[in-house]
Backbone atoms as SQL, in Angstrom:
CREATE TABLE atoms (id INTEGER PRIMARY KEY, chain TEXT, resi INTEGER, resn TEXT, atom TEXT, x REAL, y REAL, z REAL);
INSERT INTO atoms VALUES
  (1, 'A', 1, 'UNK', 'N', 22.454, 0.221, 8.340),
  (2, 'A', 1, 'UNK', 'CA', 21.604, -0.845, 7.809),
  (3, 'A', 1, 'UNK', 'C', 21.699, -0.853, 6.284),
  (4, 'A', 2, 'UNK', 'N', 21.883, -2.014, 5.733),
  (5, 'A', 2, 'UNK', 'CA', 21.965, -2.160, 4.286),
  (6, 'A', 2, 'UNK', 'C', 20.564, -2.257, 3.702),
  (7, 'A', 3, 'UNK', 'N', 20.328, -1.446, 2.685),
  (8, 'A', 3, 'UNK', 'CA', 19.043, -1.513, 1.993),
  (9, 'A', 3, 'UNK', 'C', 19.243, -1.409, 0.485),
  (10, 'A', 4, 'UNK', 'N', 18.504, -2.225, -0.222),
  (11, 'A', 4, 'UNK', 'CA', 18.378, -2.090, -1.668),
  (12, 'A', 4, 'UNK', 'C', 16.934, -1.716, -1.956),
  (13, 'A', 5, 'UNK', 'N', 16.762, -0.736, -2.810),
  (14, 'A', 5, 'UNK', 'CA', 15.421, -0.280, -3.141),
  (15, 'A', 5, 'UNK', 'C', 15.282, -0.221, -4.654),
  (16, 'A', 6, 'UNK', 'N', 14.257, -0.894, -5.146),
  (17, 'A', 6, 'UNK', 'CA', 13.974, -0.835, -6.568),
  (18, 'A', 6, 'UNK', 'C', 12.863, 0.173, -6.807),
  (19, 'A', 7, 'UNK', 'N', 12.924, 0.878, -7.901),
  (20, 'A', 7, 'UNK', 'CA', 11.824, 1.728, -8.303),
  (21, 'A', 7, 'UNK', 'C', 11.806, 1.857, -9.820),
  (22, 'A', 8, 'UNK', 'N', 10.681, 2.341, -10.303),
  (23, 'A', 8, 'UNK', 'CA', 10.508, 2.494, -11.739),
  (24, 'A', 8, 'UNK', 'C', 9.499, 1.537, -12.339),
  (25, 'A', 9, 'UNK', 'N', 8.949, 0.642, -11.532),
  (26, 'A', 9, 'UNK', 'CA', 7.938, -0.254, -12.045),
  (27, 'A', 9, 'UNK', 'C', 6.632, 0.488, -12.307),
  (28, 'A', 10, 'UNK', 'N', 5.700, -0.218, -12.909),
  (29, 'A', 10, 'UNK', 'CA', 4.411, 0.390, -13.187),
  (30, 'A', 10, 'UNK', 'C', 3.655, -0.401, -14.227),
  (31, 'A', 11, 'UNK', 'N', 2.618, 0.226, -14.740),
  (32, 'A', 11, 'UNK', 'CA', 1.765, -0.375, -15.755),
  (33, 'A', 11, 'UNK', 'C', 2.145, 0.201, -17.120),
  (34, 'A', 12, 'UNK', 'N', 2.369, -0.690, -18.065),
  (35, 'A', 12, 'UNK', 'CA', 2.746, -0.259, -19.399),
  (36, 'A', 12, 'UNK', 'C', 2.080, -1.169, -20.414),
  (37, 'A', 13, 'UNK', 'N', 1.795, -0.634, -21.566),
  (38, 'A', 13, 'UNK', 'CA', 1.214, -1.452, -22.622),
  (39, 'A', 13, 'UNK', 'C', 2.294, -2.304, -23.289),
  (40, 'A', 14, 'UNK', 'N', 1.866, -3.405, -23.834),
  (41, 'A', 14, 'UNK', 'CA', 2.796, -4.258, -24.570),
  (42, 'A', 14, 'UNK', 'C', 3.479, -3.440, -25.662),
  (43, 'A', 15, 'UNK', 'N', 4.765, -3.652, -25.791),
  (44, 'A', 15, 'UNK', 'CA', 5.559, -2.895, -26.741),
  (45, 'A', 15, 'UNK', 'C', 6.218, -1.676, -26.137),
  (46, 'A', 16, 'UNK', 'N', 5.803, -1.315, -24.932),
  (47, 'A', 16, 'UNK', 'CA', 6.354, -0.142, -24.271),
  (48, 'A', 16, 'UNK', 'C', 7.646, -0.427, -23.536),
  (49, 'A', 17, 'UNK', 'N', 8.119, 0.584, -22.828),
  (50, 'A', 17, 'UNK', 'CA', 9.398, 0.494, -22.132),
  (51, 'A', 17, 'UNK', 'C', 9.278, 0.973, -20.699),
  (52, 'A', 18, 'UNK', 'N', 10.122, 0.433, -19.869),
  (53, 'A', 18, 'UNK', 'CA', 10.283, 0.893, -18.501),
  (54, 'A', 18, 'UNK', 'C', 11.760, 0.803, -18.158),
  (55, 'A', 19, 'UNK', 'N', 12.177, 1.681, -17.265),
  (56, 'A', 19, 'UNK', 'CA', 13.542, 1.613, -16.757),
  (57, 'A', 19, 'UNK', 'C', 13.494, 1.444, -15.254),
  (58, 'A', 20, 'UNK', 'N', 13.961, 0.314, -14.795),
  (59, 'A', 20, 'UNK', 'CA', 14.023, 0.056, -13.362),
  (60, 'A', 20, 'UNK', 'C', 15.349, 0.535, -12.815),
  (61, 'A', 21, 'UNK', 'N', 15.297, 1.037, -11.598),
  (62, 'A', 21, 'UNK', 'CA', 16.500, 1.489, -10.917),
  (63, 'A', 21, 'UNK', 'C', 16.655, 0.733, -9.613),
  (64, 'A', 22, 'UNK', 'N', 17.889, 0.518, -9.256),
  (65, 'A', 22, 'UNK', 'CA', 18.215, -0.121, -7.984),
  (66, 'A', 22, 'UNK', 'C', 19.153, 0.816, -7.240),
  (67, 'A', 23, 'UNK', 'N', 18.688, 1.295, -6.098),
  (68, 'A', 23, 'UNK', 'CA', 19.478, 2.196, -5.282),
  (69, 'A', 23, 'UNK', 'C', 19.879, 1.482, -4.004),
  (70, 'A', 24, 'UNK', 'N', 21.011, 1.890, -3.455),
  (71, 'A', 24, 'UNK', 'CA', 21.515, 1.223, -2.259),
  (72, 'A', 24, 'UNK', 'C', 21.870, 2.225, -1.182),
  (73, 'A', 25, 'UNK', 'N', 21.661, 1.827, 0.039),
  (74, 'A', 25, 'UNK', 'CA', 22.175, 2.565, 1.184),
  (75, 'A', 25, 'UNK', 'C', 22.906, 1.583, 2.078),
  (76, 'A', 26, 'UNK', 'N', 23.978, 2.043, 2.655),
  (77, 'A', 26, 'UNK', 'CA', 24.744, 1.181, 3.535),
  (78, 'A', 26, 'UNK', 'C', 25.729, 0.275, 2.838),
  (79, 'A', 27, 'UNK', 'N', 25.816, 0.379, 1.539),
  (80, 'A', 27, 'UNK', 'CA', 26.826, -0.385, 0.816),
  (81, 'A', 27, 'UNK', 'C', 27.129, 0.309, -0.495),
  (82, 'A', 28, 'UNK', 'N', 28.305, -0.019, -1.025),
  (83, 'A', 28, 'UNK', 'CA', 28.721, 0.547, -2.292),
  (84, 'A', 28, 'UNK', 'C', 28.484, -0.495, -3.372),
  (85, 'A', 29, 'UNK', 'N', 27.600, -0.192, -4.289),
  (86, 'A', 29, 'UNK', 'CA', 27.234, -1.179, -5.296),
  (87, 'A', 29, 'UNK', 'C', 28.413, -1.600, -6.165),
  (88, 'A', 30, 'UNK', 'N', 29.411, -0.739, -6.296),
  (89, 'A', 30, 'UNK', 'CA', 30.592, -1.092, -7.082),
  (90, 'A', 30, 'UNK', 'C', 31.268, -2.354, -6.568),
  (91, 'A', 31, 'UNK', 'N', 31.104, -2.646, -5.302),
  (92, 'A', 31, 'UNK', 'CA', 31.756, -3.802, -4.685),
  (93, 'A', 31, 'UNK', 'C', 30.963, -5.089, -4.863),
  (94, 'A', 32, 'UNK', 'N', 29.816, -4.978, -5.526),
  (95, 'A', 32, 'UNK', 'CA', 28.901, -6.104, -5.627),
  (96, 'A', 32, 'UNK', 'C', 28.535, -6.419, -7.072),
  (97, 'A', 33, 'UNK', 'N', 28.377, -7.697, -7.330),
  (98, 'A', 33, 'UNK', 'CA', 27.659, -8.092, -8.538),
  (99, 'A', 33, 'UNK', 'C', 26.177, -7.891, -8.259),
  (100, 'A', 34, 'UNK', 'N', 25.486, -7.297, -9.181),
  (101, 'A', 34, 'UNK', 'CA', 24.067, -6.991, -8.994),
  (102, 'A', 34, 'UNK', 'C', 23.240, -7.841, -9.950),
  (103, 'A', 35, 'UNK', 'N', 22.315, -8.539, -9.376),
  (104, 'A', 35, 'UNK', 'CA', 21.414, -9.358, -10.177),
  (105, 'A', 35, 'UNK', 'C', 20.022, -8.775, -10.200),
  (106, 'A', 36, 'UNK', 'N', 19.378, -8.892, -11.330),
  (107, 'A', 36, 'UNK', 'CA', 17.949, -8.590, -11.440),
  (108, 'A', 36, 'UNK', 'C', 17.216, -9.924, -11.558),
  (109, 'A', 37, 'UNK', 'N', 16.207, -10.075, -10.728),
  (110, 'A', 37, 'UNK', 'CA', 15.383, -11.273, -10.718),
  (111, 'A', 37, 'UNK', 'C', 13.931, -10.842, -10.863),
  (112, 'A', 38, 'UNK', 'N', 13.092, -11.789, -11.209),
  (113, 'A', 38, 'UNK', 'CA', 11.664, -11.475, -11.263),
  (114, 'A', 38, 'UNK', 'C', 10.855, -12.685, -10.829),
  (115, 'A', 39, 'UNK', 'N', 9.666, -12.384, -10.337),
  (116, 'A', 39, 'UNK', 'CA', 8.748, -13.438, -9.931),
  (117, 'A', 39, 'UNK', 'C', 7.363, -13.086, -10.429),
  (118, 'A', 40, 'UNK', 'N', 6.881, -13.890, -11.340),
  (119, 'A', 40, 'UNK', 'CA', 5.543, -13.706, -11.883),
  (120, 'A', 40, 'UNK', 'C', 4.532, -14.390, -10.968),
  (121, 'A', 41, 'UNK', 'N', 3.282, -13.968, -11.017),
  (122, 'A', 41, 'UNK', 'CA', 2.258, -14.580, -10.171),
  (123, 'A', 41, 'UNK', 'C', 2.191, -16.093, -10.363),
  (124, 'A', 42, 'UNK', 'N', 2.271, -16.812, -9.270),
  (125, 'A', 42, 'UNK', 'CA', 2.156, -18.254, -9.328),
  (126, 'A', 42, 'UNK', 'C', 3.378, -18.979, -9.842),
  (127, 'A', 43, 'UNK', 'N', 4.465, -18.238, -10.054),
  (128, 'A', 43, 'UNK', 'CA', 5.677, -18.861, -10.579),
  (129, 'A', 43, 'UNK', 'C', 6.852, -18.636, -9.633),
  (130, 'A', 44, 'UNK', 'N', 7.890, -19.421, -9.844),
  (131, 'A', 44, 'UNK', 'CA', 9.087, -19.265, -9.037),
  (132, 'A', 44, 'UNK', 'C', 9.896, -18.059, -9.525),
  (133, 'A', 45, 'UNK', 'N', 10.700, -17.540, -8.613),
  (134, 'A', 45, 'UNK', 'CA', 11.581, -16.451, -8.979),
  (135, 'A', 45, 'UNK', 'C', 12.629, -16.930, -9.975),
  (136, 'A', 46, 'UNK', 'N', 12.949, -16.085, -10.934),
  (137, 'A', 46, 'UNK', 'CA', 13.947, -16.445, -11.941),
  (138, 'A', 46, 'UNK', 'C', 14.928, -15.293, -12.149),
  (139, 'A', 47, 'UNK', 'N', 16.141, -15.666, -12.472),
  (140, 'A', 47, 'UNK', 'CA', 17.147, -14.657, -12.751),
  (141, 'A', 47, 'UNK', 'C', 16.921, -14.046, -14.108),
  (142, 'A', 48, 'UNK', 'N', 17.094, -12.744, -14.198),
  (143, 'A', 48, 'UNK', 'CA', 16.899, -12.021, -15.454),
  (144, 'A', 48, 'UNK', 'C', 18.230, -11.573, -16.039),
  (145, 'A', 49, 'UNK', 'N', 19.007, -10.879, -15.216),
  (146, 'A', 49, 'UNK', 'CA', 20.233, -10.287, -15.731),
  (147, 'A', 49, 'UNK', 'C', 21.185, -10.010, -14.577),
  (148, 'A', 50, 'UNK', 'N', 22.412, -9.716, -14.945),
  (149, 'A', 50, 'UNK', 'CA', 23.429, -9.469, -13.926),
  (150, 'A', 50, 'UNK', 'C', 24.476, -8.527, -14.495),
  (151, 'A', 51, 'UNK', 'N', 25.049, -7.705, -13.598),
  (152, 'A', 51, 'UNK', 'CA', 26.235, -6.936, -13.952),
  (153, 'A', 51, 'UNK', 'C', 27.248, -7.181, -12.853),
  (154, 'A', 52, 'UNK', 'N', 28.437, -7.566, -13.245),
  (155, 'A', 52, 'UNK', 'CA', 29.448, -7.953, -12.270),
  (156, 'A', 52, 'UNK', 'C', 30.187, -6.731, -11.734),
  (157, 'A', 53, 'UNK', 'N', 31.087, -6.979, -10.802),
  (158, 'A', 53, 'UNK', 'CA', 31.880, -5.895, -10.241),
  (159, 'A', 53, 'UNK', 'C', 32.782, -5.249, -11.287),
  (160, 'A', 54, 'UNK', 'N', 33.124, -5.977, -12.329),
  (161, 'A', 54, 'UNK', 'CA', 33.937, -5.412, -13.410),
  (162, 'A', 54, 'UNK', 'C', 33.086, -5.007, -14.614),
  (163, 'A', 55, 'UNK', 'N', 31.773, -4.884, -14.363),
  (164, 'A', 55, 'UNK', 'CA', 30.799, -4.464, -15.389),
  (165, 'A', 55, 'UNK', 'C', 30.627, -5.489, -16.501),
  (166, 'A', 56, 'UNK', 'N', 30.990, -6.726, -16.207),
  (167, 'A', 56, 'UNK', 'CA', 30.596, -7.782, -17.125),
  (168, 'A', 56, 'UNK', 'C', 29.091, -7.992, -17.037),
  (169, 'A', 57, 'UNK', 'N', 28.492, -8.340, -18.143),
  (170, 'A', 57, 'UNK', 'CA', 27.025, -8.427, -18.190),
  (171, 'A', 57, 'UNK', 'C', 26.596, -9.818, -18.631),
  (172, 'A', 58, 'UNK', 'N', 25.541, -10.280, -18.009),
  (173, 'A', 58, 'UNK', 'CA', 24.954, -11.556, -18.396),
  (174, 'A', 58, 'UNK', 'C', 23.440, -11.424, -18.407),
  (175, 'A', 59, 'UNK', 'N', 22.828, -12.111, -19.312),
  (176, 'A', 59, 'UNK', 'CA', 21.370, -12.202, -19.370),
  (177, 'A', 59, 'UNK', 'C', 21.012, -13.673, -19.211),
  (178, 'A', 60, 'UNK', 'N', 20.220, -13.968, -18.186),
  (179, 'A', 60, 'UNK', 'CA', 19.937, -15.354, -17.839),
  (180, 'A', 60, 'UNK', 'C', 18.761, -15.916, -18.617),
  (181, 'A', 61, 'UNK', 'N', 17.972, -15.045, -19.209),
  (182, 'A', 61, 'UNK', 'CA', 16.796, -15.479, -19.948),
  (183, 'A', 61, 'UNK', 'C', 16.956, -15.136, -21.420),
  (184, 'A', 62, 'UNK', 'N', 16.794, -16.128, -22.257),
  (185, 'A', 62, 'UNK', 'CA', 16.860, -15.872, -23.698),
  (186, 'A', 62, 'UNK', 'C', 15.760, -14.904, -24.125),
  (187, 'A', 63, 'UNK', 'N', 14.647, -14.931, -23.401),
  (188, 'A', 63, 'UNK', 'CA', 13.496, -14.122, -23.793),
  (189, 'A', 63, 'UNK', 'C', 13.730, -12.628, -23.620),
  (190, 'A', 64, 'UNK', 'N', 14.732, -12.245, -22.830),
  (191, 'A', 64, 'UNK', 'CA', 14.966, -10.814, -22.628),
  (192, 'A', 64, 'UNK', 'C', 16.156, -10.298, -23.425),
  (193, 'A', 65, 'UNK', 'N', 16.924, -11.194, -23.991),
  (194, 'A', 65, 'UNK', 'CA', 18.090, -10.762, -24.770),
  (195, 'A', 65, 'UNK', 'C', 17.646, -9.918, -25.961),
  (196, 'A', 66, 'UNK', 'N', 18.308, -8.785, -26.115),
  (197, 'A', 66, 'UNK', 'CA', 17.949, -7.869, -27.177),
  (198, 'A', 66, 'UNK', 'C', 16.865, -6.884, -26.793),
  (199, 'A', 67, 'UNK', 'N', 16.202, -7.124, -25.678),
  (200, 'A', 67, 'UNK', 'CA', 15.153, -6.214, -25.213),
  (201, 'A', 67, 'UNK', 'C', 15.532, -5.516, -23.911),
  (202, 'A', 68, 'UNK', 'N', 16.225, -6.208, -23.037),
  (203, 'A', 68, 'UNK', 'CA', 16.602, -5.661, -21.736),
  (204, 'A', 68, 'UNK', 'C', 18.085, -5.305, -21.740),
  (205, 'A', 69, 'UNK', 'N', 18.409, -4.232, -21.039),
  (206, 'A', 69, 'UNK', 'CA', 19.805, -3.827, -20.907),
  (207, 'A', 69, 'UNK', 'C', 20.086, -3.458, -19.461),
  (208, 'A', 70, 'UNK', 'N', 21.097, -4.090, -18.900),
  (209, 'A', 70, 'UNK', 'CA', 21.498, -3.770, -17.539),
  (210, 'A', 70, 'UNK', 'C', 22.707, -2.846, -17.590),
  (211, 'A', 71, 'UNK', 'N', 22.741, -1.893, -16.678),
  (212, 'A', 71, 'UNK', 'CA', 23.854, -0.948, -16.649),
  (213, 'A', 71, 'UNK', 'C', 24.074, -0.462, -15.231),
  (214, 'A', 72, 'UNK', 'N', 25.195, 0.192, -15.063),
  (215, 'A', 72, 'UNK', 'CA', 25.573, 0.667, -13.737),
  (216, 'A', 72, 'UNK', 'C', 26.085, 2.093, -13.855),
  (217, 'A', 73, 'UNK', 'N', 25.683, 2.938, -12.905),
  (218, 'A', 73, 'UNK', 'CA', 26.228, 4.293, -12.804),
  (219, 'A', 73, 'UNK', 'C', 27.074, 4.342, -11.540),
  (220, 'A', 74, 'UNK', 'N', 28.372, 4.317, -11.734),
  (221, 'A', 74, 'UNK', 'CA', 29.262, 4.252, -10.569),
  (222, 'A', 74, 'UNK', 'C', 29.154, 5.502, -9.703),
  (223, 'A', 75, 'UNK', 'N', 29.043, 6.641, -10.349),
  (224, 'A', 75, 'UNK', 'CA', 29.014, 7.902, -9.602),
  (225, 'A', 75, 'UNK', 'C', 27.768, 8.015, -8.730),
  (226, 'A', 76, 'UNK', 'N', 26.655, 7.478, -9.230),
  (227, 'A', 76, 'UNK', 'CA', 25.390, 7.596, -8.494),
  (228, 'A', 76, 'UNK', 'C', 25.098, 6.392, -7.616),
  (229, 'A', 77, 'UNK', 'N', 25.967, 5.387, -7.673),
  (230, 'A', 77, 'UNK', 'CA', 25.735, 4.177, -6.879),
  (231, 'A', 77, 'UNK', 'C', 24.388, 3.536, -7.236),
  (232, 'A', 78, 'UNK', 'N', 24.148, 3.427, -8.516),
  (233, 'A', 78, 'UNK', 'CA', 22.865, 2.919, -8.996),
  (234, 'A', 78, 'UNK', 'C', 23.110, 1.842, -10.051),
  (235, 'A', 79, 'UNK', 'N', 22.156, 0.951, -10.153),
  (236, 'A', 79, 'UNK', 'CA', 22.127, -0.032, -11.236),
  (237, 'A', 79, 'UNK', 'C', 20.754, 0.046, -11.884),
  (238, 'A', 80, 'UNK', 'N', 20.721, -0.138, -13.188),
  (239, 'A', 80, 'UNK', 'CA', 19.484, 0.030, -13.930),
  (240, 'A', 80, 'UNK', 'C', 19.166, -1.222, -14.757),
  (241, 'A', 81, 'UNK', 'N', 17.897, -1.362, -15.047),
  (242, 'A', 81, 'UNK', 'CA', 17.460, -2.373, -16.015),
  (243, 'A', 81, 'UNK', 'C', 16.505, -1.683, -16.972),
  (244, 'A', 82, 'UNK', 'N', 16.990, -1.421, -18.163),
  (245, 'A', 82, 'UNK', 'CA', 16.153, -0.838, -19.212),
  (246, 'A', 82, 'UNK', 'C', 15.422, -1.968, -19.910),
  (247, 'A', 83, 'UNK', 'N', 14.117, -1.859, -19.931),
  (248, 'A', 83, 'UNK', 'CA', 13.292, -2.917, -20.521),
  (249, 'A', 83, 'UNK', 'C', 12.497, -2.330, -21.683),
  (250, 'A', 84, 'UNK', 'N', 12.766, -2.823, -22.866),
  (251, 'A', 84, 'UNK', 'CA', 12.075, -2.362, -24.067),
  (252, 'A', 84, 'UNK', 'C', 11.237, -3.482, -24.664),
  (253, 'A', 85, 'UNK', 'N', 10.350, -3.103, -25.548),
  (254, 'A', 85, 'UNK', 'CA', 9.496, -4.081, -26.247),
  (255, 'A', 85, 'UNK', 'C', 8.870, -5.049, -25.253),
  (256, 'A', 86, 'UNK', 'N', 8.302, -4.503, -24.216),
  (257, 'A', 86, 'UNK', 'CA', 7.759, -5.331, -23.140),
  (258, 'A', 86, 'UNK', 'C', 6.589, -6.176, -23.621),
  (259, 'A', 87, 'UNK', 'N', 6.509, -7.357, -23.046),
  (260, 'A', 87, 'UNK', 'CA', 5.465, -8.304, -23.389),
  (261, 'A', 87, 'UNK', 'C', 4.669, -8.643, -22.137),
  (262, 'A', 88, 'UNK', 'N', 3.468, -9.150, -22.342),
  (263, 'A', 88, 'UNK', 'CA', 2.629, -9.514, -21.202),
  (264, 'A', 88, 'UNK', 'C', 3.352, -10.507, -20.289),
  (265, 'A', 89, 'UNK', 'N', 4.143, -11.377, -20.864),
  (266, 'A', 89, 'UNK', 'CA', 4.839, -12.386, -20.053),
  (267, 'A', 89, 'UNK', 'C', 5.992, -11.802, -19.239),
  (268, 'A', 90, 'UNK', 'N', 6.296, -10.532, -19.414),
  (269, 'A', 90, 'UNK', 'CA', 7.288, -9.869, -18.565),
  (270, 'A', 90, 'UNK', 'C', 6.669, -9.374, -17.264),
  (271, 'A', 91, 'UNK', 'N', 5.361, -9.484, -17.147),
  (272, 'A', 91, 'UNK', 'CA', 4.689, -9.050, -15.930),
  (273, 'A', 91, 'UNK', 'C', 5.211, -9.846, -14.732),
  (274, 'A', 92, 'UNK', 'N', 5.686, -9.128, -13.735),
  (275, 'A', 92, 'UNK', 'CA', 6.272, -9.772, -12.561),
  (276, 'A', 92, 'UNK', 'C', 6.684, -8.699, -11.563),
  (277, 'A', 93, 'UNK', 'N', 7.011, -9.146, -10.379),
  (278, 'A', 93, 'UNK', 'CA', 7.724, -8.294, -9.436),
  (279, 'A', 93, 'UNK', 'C', 9.207, -8.462, -9.718),
  (280, 'A', 94, 'UNK', 'N', 9.884, -7.350, -9.901),
  (281, 'A', 94, 'UNK', 'CA', 11.304, -7.352, -10.227),
  (282, 'A', 94, 'UNK', 'C', 12.106, -6.950, -8.992),
  (283, 'A', 95, 'UNK', 'N', 13.144, -7.727, -8.738),
  (284, 'A', 95, 'UNK', 'CA', 13.992, -7.516, -7.574),
  (285, 'A', 95, 'UNK', 'C', 15.426, -7.266, -8.008),
  (286, 'A', 96, 'UNK', 'N', 16.096, -6.365, -7.313),
  (287, 'A', 96, 'UNK', 'CA', 17.539, -6.318, -7.464),
  (288, 'A', 96, 'UNK', 'C', 18.163, -6.973, -6.229),
  (289, 'A', 97, 'UNK', 'N', 19.330, -7.539, -6.441),
  (290, 'A', 97, 'UNK', 'CA', 20.024, -8.239, -5.376),
  (291, 'A', 97, 'UNK', 'C', 21.517, -8.035, -5.550),
  (292, 'A', 98, 'UNK', 'N', 22.242, -8.190, -4.459),
  (293, 'A', 98, 'UNK', 'CA', 23.667, -7.902, -4.464),
  (294, 'A', 98, 'UNK', 'C', 24.458, -9.066, -3.889),
  (295, 'A', 99, 'UNK', 'N', 25.573, -9.369, -4.538),
  (296, 'A', 99, 'UNK', 'CA', 26.478, -10.420, -4.094),
  (297, 'A', 99, 'UNK', 'C', 27.882, -9.836, -4.057),
  (298, 'A', 100, 'UNK', 'N', 28.472, -9.876, -2.870),
  (299, 'A', 100, 'UNK', 'CA', 29.731, -9.173, -2.659),
  (300, 'A', 100, 'UNK', 'C', 30.877, -9.784, -3.441),
  (301, 'A', 101, 'UNK', 'N', 31.556, -8.944, -4.203),
  (302, 'A', 101, 'UNK', 'CA', 32.866, -9.258, -4.750),
  (303, 'A', 101, 'UNK', 'C', 32.939, -10.339, -5.801),
  (304, 'A', 102, 'UNK', 'N', 31.803, -10.817, -6.273),
  (305, 'A', 102, 'UNK', 'CA', 31.842, -11.945, -7.195),
  (306, 'A', 102, 'UNK', 'C', 31.199, -11.574, -8.531),
  (307, 'A', 103, 'UNK', 'N', 31.097, -12.554, -9.398),
  (308, 'A', 103, 'UNK', 'CA', 30.622, -12.282, -10.737),
  (309, 'A', 103, 'UNK', 'C', 29.275, -12.888, -11.030),
  (310, 'A', 104, 'UNK', 'N', 28.912, -12.806, -12.288),
  (311, 'A', 104, 'UNK', 'CA', 27.575, -13.228, -12.674),
  (312, 'A', 104, 'UNK', 'C', 27.399, -14.746, -12.628),
  (313, 'A', 105, 'UNK', 'N', 28.456, -15.495, -12.751),
  (314, 'A', 105, 'UNK', 'CA', 28.318, -16.945, -12.621),
  (315, 'A', 105, 'UNK', 'C', 27.831, -17.303, -11.217),
  (316, 'A', 106, 'UNK', 'N', 28.380, -16.602, -10.213),
  (317, 'A', 106, 'UNK', 'CA', 27.947, -16.841, -8.845),
  (318, 'A', 106, 'UNK', 'C', 26.537, -16.312, -8.611),
  (319, 'A', 107, 'UNK', 'N', 26.196, -15.208, -9.231),
  (320, 'A', 107, 'UNK', 'CA', 24.839, -14.667, -9.106),
  (321, 'A', 107, 'UNK', 'C', 23.828, -15.670, -9.644),
  (322, 'A', 108, 'UNK', 'N', 24.195, -16.332, -10.733),
  (323, 'A', 108, 'UNK', 'CA', 23.266, -17.296, -11.340),
  (324, 'A', 108, 'UNK', 'C', 22.942, -18.438, -10.390),
  (325, 'A', 109, 'UNK', 'N', 23.864, -18.754, -9.496),
  (326, 'A', 109, 'UNK', 'CA', 23.673, -19.892, -8.597),
  (327, 'A', 109, 'UNK', 'C', 23.301, -19.479, -7.191),
  (328, 'A', 110, 'UNK', 'N', 23.590, -18.249, -6.824),
  (329, 'A', 110, 'UNK', 'CA', 23.242, -17.754, -5.506),
  (330, 'A', 110, 'UNK', 'C', 24.032, -18.426, -4.410),
  (331, 'A', 111, 'UNK', 'N', 23.696, -18.216, -3.125),
  (332, 'A', 111, 'UNK', 'CA', 22.695, -17.233, -2.701),
  (333, 'A', 111, 'UNK', 'C', 23.241, -15.817, -2.713),
  (334, 'A', 112, 'UNK', 'N', 22.360, -14.878, -2.775),
  (335, 'A', 112, 'UNK', 'CA', 22.719, -13.476, -2.779),
  (336, 'A', 112, 'UNK', 'C', 22.850, -12.971, -1.336),
  (337, 'A', 113, 'UNK', 'N', 23.602, -11.880, -1.206),
  (338, 'A', 113, 'UNK', 'CA', 23.816, -11.300, 0.129),
  (339, 'A', 113, 'UNK', 'C', 22.677, -10.371, 0.546),
  (340, 'A', 114, 'UNK', 'N', 22.146, -9.613, -0.391),
  (341, 'A', 114, 'UNK', 'CA', 21.120, -8.630, -0.064),
  (342, 'A', 114, 'UNK', 'C', 20.054, -8.611, -1.153),
  (343, 'A', 115, 'UNK', 'N', 18.845, -8.323, -0.735),
  (344, 'A', 115, 'UNK', 'CA', 17.708, -8.256, -1.654),
  (345, 'A', 115, 'UNK', 'C', 16.908, -6.994, -1.403),
  (346, 'A', 116, 'UNK', 'N', 16.382, -6.428, -2.485),
  (347, 'A', 116, 'UNK', 'CA', 15.381, -5.396, -2.333),
  (348, 'A', 116, 'UNK', 'C', 14.010, -6.031, -2.182),
  (349, 'A', 117, 'UNK', 'N', 13.015, -5.191, -1.977),
  (350, 'A', 117, 'UNK', 'CA', 11.656, -5.695, -1.766),
  (351, 'A', 117, 'UNK', 'C', 10.876, -5.846, -3.060),
  (352, 'A', 118, 'UNK', 'N', 11.429, -5.311, -4.128),
  (353, 'A', 118, 'UNK', 'CA', 10.811, -5.518, -5.421),
  (354, 'A', 118, 'UNK', 'C', 9.938, -4.371, -5.878),
  (355, 'A', 119, 'UNK', 'N', 9.766, -4.312, -7.191),
  (356, 'A', 119, 'UNK', 'CA', 8.871, -3.337, -7.803),
  (357, 'A', 119, 'UNK', 'C', 8.045, -4.068, -8.864),
  (358, 'A', 120, 'UNK', 'N', 6.763, -3.776, -8.891),
  (359, 'A', 120, 'UNK', 'CA', 5.845, -4.497, -9.763),
  (360, 'A', 120, 'UNK', 'C', 5.843, -3.892, -11.168),
  (361, 'A', 121, 'UNK', 'N', 6.018, -4.760, -12.134),
  (362, 'A', 121, 'UNK', 'CA', 5.890, -4.384, -13.543),
  (363, 'A', 121, 'UNK', 'C', 4.694, -5.134, -14.110),
  (364, 'A', 122, 'UNK', 'N', 3.753, -4.388, -14.648),
  (365, 'A', 122, 'UNK', 'CA', 2.574, -4.998, -15.249),
  (366, 'A', 122, 'UNK', 'C', 2.499, -4.554, -16.701),
  (367, 'A', 123, 'UNK', 'N', 2.478, -5.528, -17.583),
  (368, 'A', 123, 'UNK', 'CA', 2.416, -5.242, -19.007),
  (369, 'A', 123, 'UNK', 'C', 1.060, -5.703, -19.521),
  (370, 'A', 124, 'UNK', 'N', 0.304, -4.773, -20.022),
  (371, 'A', 124, 'UNK', 'CA', -1.027, -5.100, -20.528),
  (372, 'A', 124, 'UNK', 'C', -0.948, -5.413, -22.015),
  (373, 'A', 125, 'UNK', 'N', -1.698, -6.430, -22.391),
  (374, 'A', 125, 'UNK', 'CA', -1.655, -6.859, -23.795),
  (375, 'A', 125, 'UNK', 'C', -2.798, -6.258, -24.589);
């Protein structure tokens, strides 16, 4: 069974940092473009960032550029989202998702092959 699991969310004060991790079972993340998405209360889900199978990186939101960094650890089969200088408007459930064999342009348009259940990030102002 394929599973994506996000962890590392929590409560942080504005200006603080969190590092989200995306772990996989039943698939090799190296074979997938990995997207990070988020859904704030009462809002639609939006794409945040992506790392392609060739480690190309894209940030879909101007608001996170310079603050968020996506990375991949091939040996550990993990993908990360380092979030710095967090703001109250970053509060959301963050999801990682996987799209087989393609790049961030395809991630931006979807649909994705696999989704995690999400991890809640709450930024207090």
